[in-house]
Coordinates of C-alpha atoms and ligand atoms in Angstrom, one line a residue:
M300 CA 0.0 0.0 0.0
F301 CA 2.7 2.5 1.0
A302 CA 5.9 1.5 -0.8
N303 CA 8.3 4.3 0.0
R304 CA 11.7 5.0 1.7
V305 CA 10.1 5.2 5.2
T306 CA 8.3 1.8 5.0
A307 CA 11.4 0.3 3.4
L308 CA 13.9 1.7 6.0
L309 CA 11.6 1.0 9.0
G310 CA 10.4 -2.4 7.7
V311 CA 6.7 -1.6 8.3
E312 CA 3.6 -1.7 6.0
I313 CA 2.1 1.5 7.2
P314 CA 4.2 4.7 7.5
I315 CA 2.8 5.8 10.9
V316 CA 5.1 6.2 13.8
Q317 CA 3.7 6.4 17.4
A318 CA 5.4 9.4 19.0
P319 CA 8.0 9.1 21.9
M320 CA 6.2 10.4 25.0
G321 CA 7.6 10.1 28.5
Y322 CA 5.8 7.3 30.5
I323 CA 3.2 6.9 27.7
A324 CA 5.4 5.4 24.9
R325 CA 5.8 2.0 26.7
S326 CA 5.3 -1.6 25.6
P327 CA 1.4 -1.8 25.9
L328 CA 1.1 1.1 23.4
A329 CA 4.2 0.5 21.3
A330 CA 3.4 -3.2 20.8
A331 CA -0.2 -2.5 19.7
V332 CA 1.2 0.0 17.1
S333 CA 3.8 -2.4 15.8
N334 CA 1.3 -5.3 15.7
A335 CA -1.0 -3.1 13.6
G336 CA 1.7 -2.8 10.9
A337 CA 3.1 0.6 11.9
M338 CA 6.1 1.6 14.1
G339 CA 5.8 1.5 17.9
I340 CA 8.4 3.5 19.8
I341 CA 9.7 3.1 23.4
E342 CA 10.6 6.4 25.1
T343 CA 13.6 7.4 27.2
S344 CA 12.5 10.9 28.1
S345 CA 11.1 9.7 31.5
G346 CA 14.8 9.2 32.4
E347 CA 13.8 6.0 34.0
L348 CA 16.3 3.9 32.1
D349 CA 15.9 0.7 34.2
A350 CA 12.2 0.8 33.4
V351 CA 13.0 1.6 29.8
R352 CA 15.3 -1.4 29.5
E353 CA 12.5 -3.6 30.9
E354 CA 10.0 -2.2 28.4
I355 CA 12.4 -3.0 25.5
R356 CA 12.7 -6.6 26.8
R357 CA 8.9 -6.9 27.2
M358 CA 8.5 -5.8 23.5
R359 CA 10.1 -9.1 22.4
N360 CA 7.3 -11.0 24.1
L361 CA 4.5 -8.8 22.8
T362 CA 5.5 -8.5 19.1
D363 CA 7.7 -10.0 16.4
R364 CA 7.3 -6.8 14.3
P365 CA 9.9 -4.0 14.2
F366 CA 9.8 -1.3 16.9
G367 CA 12.0 1.6 17.7
V368 CA 13.4 3.6 20.6
N369 CA 13.7 7.4 21.0
I370 CA 16.7 8.8 22.7
A371 CA 15.8 12.2 24.2
Q372 CA 19.3 13.5 24.4
N373 CA 18.7 16.3 26.9
L374 CA 17.0 13.9 29.3
V375 CA 19.3 10.9 28.9
R376 CA 22.4 11.4 31.1
D377 CA 23.7 7.8 30.9
D378 CA 25.2 7.0 27.5
S379 CA 25.1 3.3 28.1
I380 CA 21.5 3.3 26.9
V381 CA 22.9 3.4 23.4
D382 CA 24.8 0.2 23.9
F383 CA 21.7 -1.4 25.4
V384 CA 19.6 -0.3 22.5
V385 CA 22.1 -1.7 20.0
G386 CA 22.6 -4.9 22.0
N387 CA 18.8 -5.7 22.2
G388 CA 18.0 -6.0 18.6
V389 CA 16.4 -2.5 18.1
R390 CA 16.9 -1.5 14.4
F391 CA 15.3 1.9 14.4
V392 CA 16.1 4.9 16.6
T393 CA 15.0 8.5 16.7
T394 CA 17.1 11.0 18.5
S395 CA 15.8 14.3 19.7
A396 CA 16.4 17.3 21.9
G397 CA 20.1 17.7 21.3
D398 CA 23.1 17.7 18.9
P399 CA 22.6 15.0 16.1
N400 CA 26.4 14.5 16.1
R401 CA 26.3 13.0 19.7
F402 CA 25.0 9.5 18.8
T403 CA 24.5 9.2 15.1
A404 CA 27.9 7.8 14.2
R405 CA 27.8 5.2 16.9
L406 CA 24.3 4.1 16.0
K407 CA 25.2 4.0 12.3
D408 CA 28.3 2.0 13.0
A409 CA 26.1 -0.6 14.6
D410 CA 24.0 -0.6 11.4
L411 CA 20.9 1.0 13.0
T412 CA 18.5 3.3 11.1
V413 CA 18.6 6.8 12.6
F414 CA 16.1 9.6 12.2
H415 CA 16.6 12.9 14.1
V416 CA 13.7 15.1 15.3
V417 CA 14.0 18.7 14.0
P418 CA 11.8 21.9 14.6
S419 CA 13.6 24.1 12.0
L420 CA 15.4 24.1 8.6
R421 CA 18.7 24.9 10.3
A422 CA 18.4 21.9 12.6
A423 CA 17.4 19.7 9.6
L424 CA 20.5 20.7 7.6
K425 CA 22.7 20.0 10.6
A426 CA 21.2 16.6 11.1
V427 CA 21.7 15.7 7.5
D428 CA 25.3 16.8 7.8
A429 CA 25.6 14.5 10.8
G430 CA 24.7 11.5 8.6
V431 CA 21.2 10.6 9.7
D432 CA 19.1 8.3 7.5
G433 CA 16.1 10.6 7.8
L434 CA 14.3 13.4 9.7
V435 CA 11.2 13.7 11.9
V436 CA 10.1 17.3 11.0
E437 CA 8.0 18.6 13.8
G438 CA 5.6 21.6 13.6
S439 CA 4.6 23.7 16.6
E440 CA 0.9 22.6 16.6
G441 CA 2.1 19.3 18.1
G442 CA 1.9 18.4 21.8
G443 CA 4.8 18.3 24.2
F444 CA 8.3 19.9 24.0
K445 CA 8.5 22.5 21.2
N446 CA 10.8 25.1 19.6
P447 CA 9.9 28.4 21.3
K448 CA 10.2 30.0 17.9
D449 CA 7.1 28.2 16.7
V450 CA 6.6 27.2 13.0
S451 CA 3.6 25.3 11.8
T452 CA 3.8 22.0 10.0
M453 CA 2.2 23.5 6.9
V454 CA 5.2 25.9 6.5
L455 CA 8.1 23.8 8.0
L456 CA 7.4 20.5 6.2
P457 CA 7.5 21.7 2.5
L458 CA 10.4 24.0 3.3
V459 CA 12.6 21.2 4.7
A460 CA 11.4 18.8 2.0
S461 CA 12.6 21.3 -0.7
R462 CA 16.1 21.4 0.9
V463 CA 17.0 17.8 1.8
D464 CA 17.1 14.5 0.0
V465 CA 16.6 12.2 3.0
P466 CA 13.2 10.7 3.8
I467 CA 10.9 12.7 6.1
I468 CA 8.4 11.7 8.8
A469 CA 6.1 14.6 9.5
A470 CA 4.9 15.4 13.0
G471 CA 2.5 18.0 14.5
G472 CA -1.2 17.8 13.7
F473 CA -1.6 14.4 12.1
V474 CA -4.6 12.4 13.3
D475 CA -6.4 10.7 10.3
G476 CA -6.2 9.7 6.6
R477 CA -6.8 13.2 5.3
T478 CA -3.9 14.7 7.3
M479 CA -1.7 11.8 6.4
A480 CA -2.4 12.4 2.7
A481 CA -1.6 16.0 3.2
A482 CA 1.8 15.1 4.7
L483 CA 2.6 13.0 1.6
A484 CA 1.5 15.9 -0.6
L485 CA 3.8 18.2 1.4
G486 CA 6.9 16.0 0.8
A487 CA 6.9 13.5 3.7
E488 CA 6.8 9.7 3.4
G489 CA 5.3 9.0 6.8
V490 CA 3.7 10.7 9.8
Q491 CA 4.3 10.6 13.6
M492 CA 1.3 10.9 15.9
G493 CA 1.5 11.9 19.5
T494 CA -1.8 13.3 20.8
R495 CA -3.9 10.8 18.8
M496 CA -1.9 7.9 20.4
V497 CA -2.4 9.4 23.9
A498 CA -6.1 9.1 23.5
T499 CA -6.1 5.4 22.6
A500 CA -7.3 2.4 24.6
E501 CA -3.8 1.0 24.9
S502 CA -2.2 4.3 26.1
P503 CA -1.2 3.5 29.7
I504 CA -2.1 6.8 31.3
H505 CA -5.2 7.8 33.4
D506 CA -8.5 8.1 31.6
N507 CA -9.0 11.7 32.8
W508 CA -6.2 13.0 30.6
K509 CA -7.6 11.0 27.6
Q510 CA -11.1 12.4 28.2
A511 CA -9.7 15.9 28.5
I512 CA -8.2 15.6 25.0
V513 CA -11.5 14.3 23.7
A514 CA -13.3 17.3 25.3
A515 CA -10.8 19.9 24.2
P516 CA -11.7 22.3 21.3
E517 CA -9.1 23.2 18.6
T518 CA -8.3 26.3 20.8
G519 CA -7.9 24.1 23.8
T520 CA -4.1 24.0 24.1
V521 CA -1.5 26.7 24.9
L522 CA 2.2 27.0 24.1
L523 CA 4.0 27.7 27.4
N524 CA 7.6 28.7 28.2
R525 CA 8.4 30.7 25.1
H526 CA 10.7 32.7 27.4
A527 CA 12.5 29.6 29.0
A528 CA 13.5 26.1 27.8
P529 CA 11.8 23.8 27.0
A530 CA 8.8 25.4 25.4
V531 CA 5.9 23.0 25.8
R532 CA 2.4 22.7 24.3
V533 CA -0.2 21.5 26.9
L534 CA -4.0 21.4 27.4
R535 CA -5.4 24.8 28.4
T536 CA -6.2 23.9 32.0
E537 CA -6.6 26.5 34.8
L538 CA -3.0 25.7 36.0
A539 CA -1.6 26.1 32.5
E540 CA -3.3 29.5 32.1
T541 CA -1.5 30.8 35.2
Y542 CA 1.8 30.4 33.3
E543 CA 0.6 31.6 29.9
F544 CA 1.8 35.2 30.2
D545 CA 4.1 34.8 33.3
T546 CA 7.7 35.2 32.2
T547 CA 9.0 35.1 35.8
R548 CA 8.4 31.4 36.3
N549 CA 9.4 28.2 34.3
A550 CA 6.3 26.1 33.6
M551 CA 8.2 22.9 34.0
E552 CA 8.2 23.5 37.8
A553 CA 4.5 22.6 37.7
M554 CA 5.4 19.0 36.8
A555 CA 6.8 18.2 40.3
R556 CA 3.8 15.8 41.0
H557 CA 3.6 14.5 37.4
R558 CA 2.9 10.9 38.5
D559 CA -0.4 12.1 40.1
L560 CA -1.2 13.6 36.7
Y561 CA -0.2 10.6 34.6
F562 CA -1.5 7.7 36.8
A563 CA -3.9 9.2 39.3
G564 CA -5.7 11.4 36.7
D565 CA -5.3 14.6 38.8
L566 CA -5.3 17.3 36.1
T567 CA -4.3 19.9 38.7
A568 CA -1.1 18.0 39.6
G569 CA 0.8 19.0 36.4
L570 CA 0.5 20.1 32.8
P571 CA -1.1 17.5 30.5
F572 CA 0.9 17.7 27.2
A573 CA -1.3 17.7 24.1
G574 CA -1.4 19.2 20.6
Q575 CA -3.9 21.4 18.8
V576 CA -5.2 18.3 17.1
S577 CA -7.0 17.5 20.3
G578 CA -9.8 19.5 18.7
R579 CA -10.2 16.8 16.1
I580 CA -10.2 13.8 18.5
D581 CA -13.7 12.9 19.5
A582 CA -13.3 9.5 21.0
I583 CA -10.8 7.2 22.7
R584 CA -10.2 4.3 20.3
P585 CA -8.2 1.1 19.9
V586 CA -4.8 1.6 18.2
A587 CA -5.4 -1.0 15.4
E588 CA -8.7 0.7 14.5
V589 CA -7.0 4.2 14.3
I590 CA -4.1 2.9 12.2
D591 CA -6.2 0.8 9.8
E592 CA -8.6 3.6 9.2
C593 CA -5.8 6.2 8.7
A594 CA -4.2 3.9 6.1
R595 CA -7.4 3.2 4.2
D596 CA -8.7 6.8 4.3
C597 CA -5.3 8.2 3.2
L598 CA -5.4 6.1 0.1
D599 CA -9.1 7.0 -0.5
V600 CA -8.2 10.7 -0.3
I601 CA -5.4 10.3 -2.8
A602 CA -7.5 8.3 -5.2
D603 CA -10.4 10.8 -4.9
L604 CA -8.0 13.7 -5.7
A605 CA -6.6 11.8 -8.7
R606 CA -10.2 11.2 -9.9
R607 CA -11.3 14.8 -9.4
Y608 CA -8.1 16.4 -10.8
P609 CA -6.9 13.9 -13.5
P610 CA -3.7 15.0 -15.2
A611 CA -4.4 17.0 -18.4
Ligands
LIG51 C1 1.8 13.6 25.9 C2 3.0 14.0 25.0 C3 4.2 13.8 25.5 C4 5.4 14.0 24.7 N1 6.6 13.7 25.1 C5 7.6 13.8 24.3 C6 9.0 13.4 24.7 O1 9.1 13.0 25.8 N2 10.0 13.5 23.7 C7 9.8 14.0 22.5 O2 10.7 14.0 21.7 N3 8.5 14.4 22.0 C8 7.5 14.3 22.9 N4 6.2 14.7 22.5 C9 6.1 15.2 21.1 C10 5.8 14.0 20.2 O3 6.9 13.3 20.0 C11 5.2 14.4 18.8 O4 6.2 15.0 18.0 C12 4.0 15.3 18.8 O5 3.1 14.8 19.7 C13 3.4 15.4 17.4 O6 2.3 16.2 17.4 P1 0.8 15.8 17.7 O7 0.7 15.8 19.2 O8 0.0 16.8 17.0 O9 0.6 14.4 17.1 C14 5.2 14.5 23.3 C15 3.8 14.7 22.9 C16 2.8 14.5 23.7 C17 1.4 14.8 23.2

């Protein structure tokens, strides 16, 4: 269905990547994504490397399909995770939040496929120079950690695609077949989904966060910390609004009780990361259903466009 460089390099049928998300991107979710023919990813941004190692081991029992690991460089202090990833049969790695020169050569020497996450053209060109196999190009409408100098996917994706030859996975605002088709039209060969994957049945976090995404309108998120690093897009809760225009505090201080947010469902205990695409998510659904429908609808949109606008 999707014969391109992303499906070939990742060894998957459907070019959808489940986003790396601290505590969320773990084996129950990642295995469901890989078993549905797409690419499940295990996170390291929680910094809980012992738990991460265990999750990677668990994946072997939950799927025989390819899966990947994200190395969130600014949050991973212990370099030995690279050797662990290499030594445990992981073939695909995305690196993010740091210099692409830090791990790319080591991972490539071990014959892994490496994509680097970039929020700007400058970062994209630097990653290509570092020798990555591909890029995850991330627009600012996405949830989670963001470039404070925000650029939307609609602008950033075709710009980067016009300047690099490596394959691109687009991130930020992708949720269904129509947006997936748009990503392919803008120069990508796959999409990465975060918020959509948070609001799935297999996502291991508390239902209150998932329901808050379902209830959120398209205006229901806010980009915080433009004045401090990291900038982060979160649901527009009462707590989040106290940080919106306050440049004297770093919003990440509000994540001190994050476990109560993630696992006890207390939305006042931290800032629930989510993207603007929350406004287009109207139900919590099983992963396989989401991926299957995205793939079919994407091809339907492309076929419909070809029918309506046949080449002259
Ligand atoms: C709940 C949540 C947590 C996230 N955590 C991380 C993270 O730890 N590391 C990272 O590189 N990106 C993180 N992201 C960003 C995603 O990797 C992804 O690029 C983004 O969600 C794509 O946009 P979307 O939310 O519109 O799908 C997170 C996103 C969400 C929604």
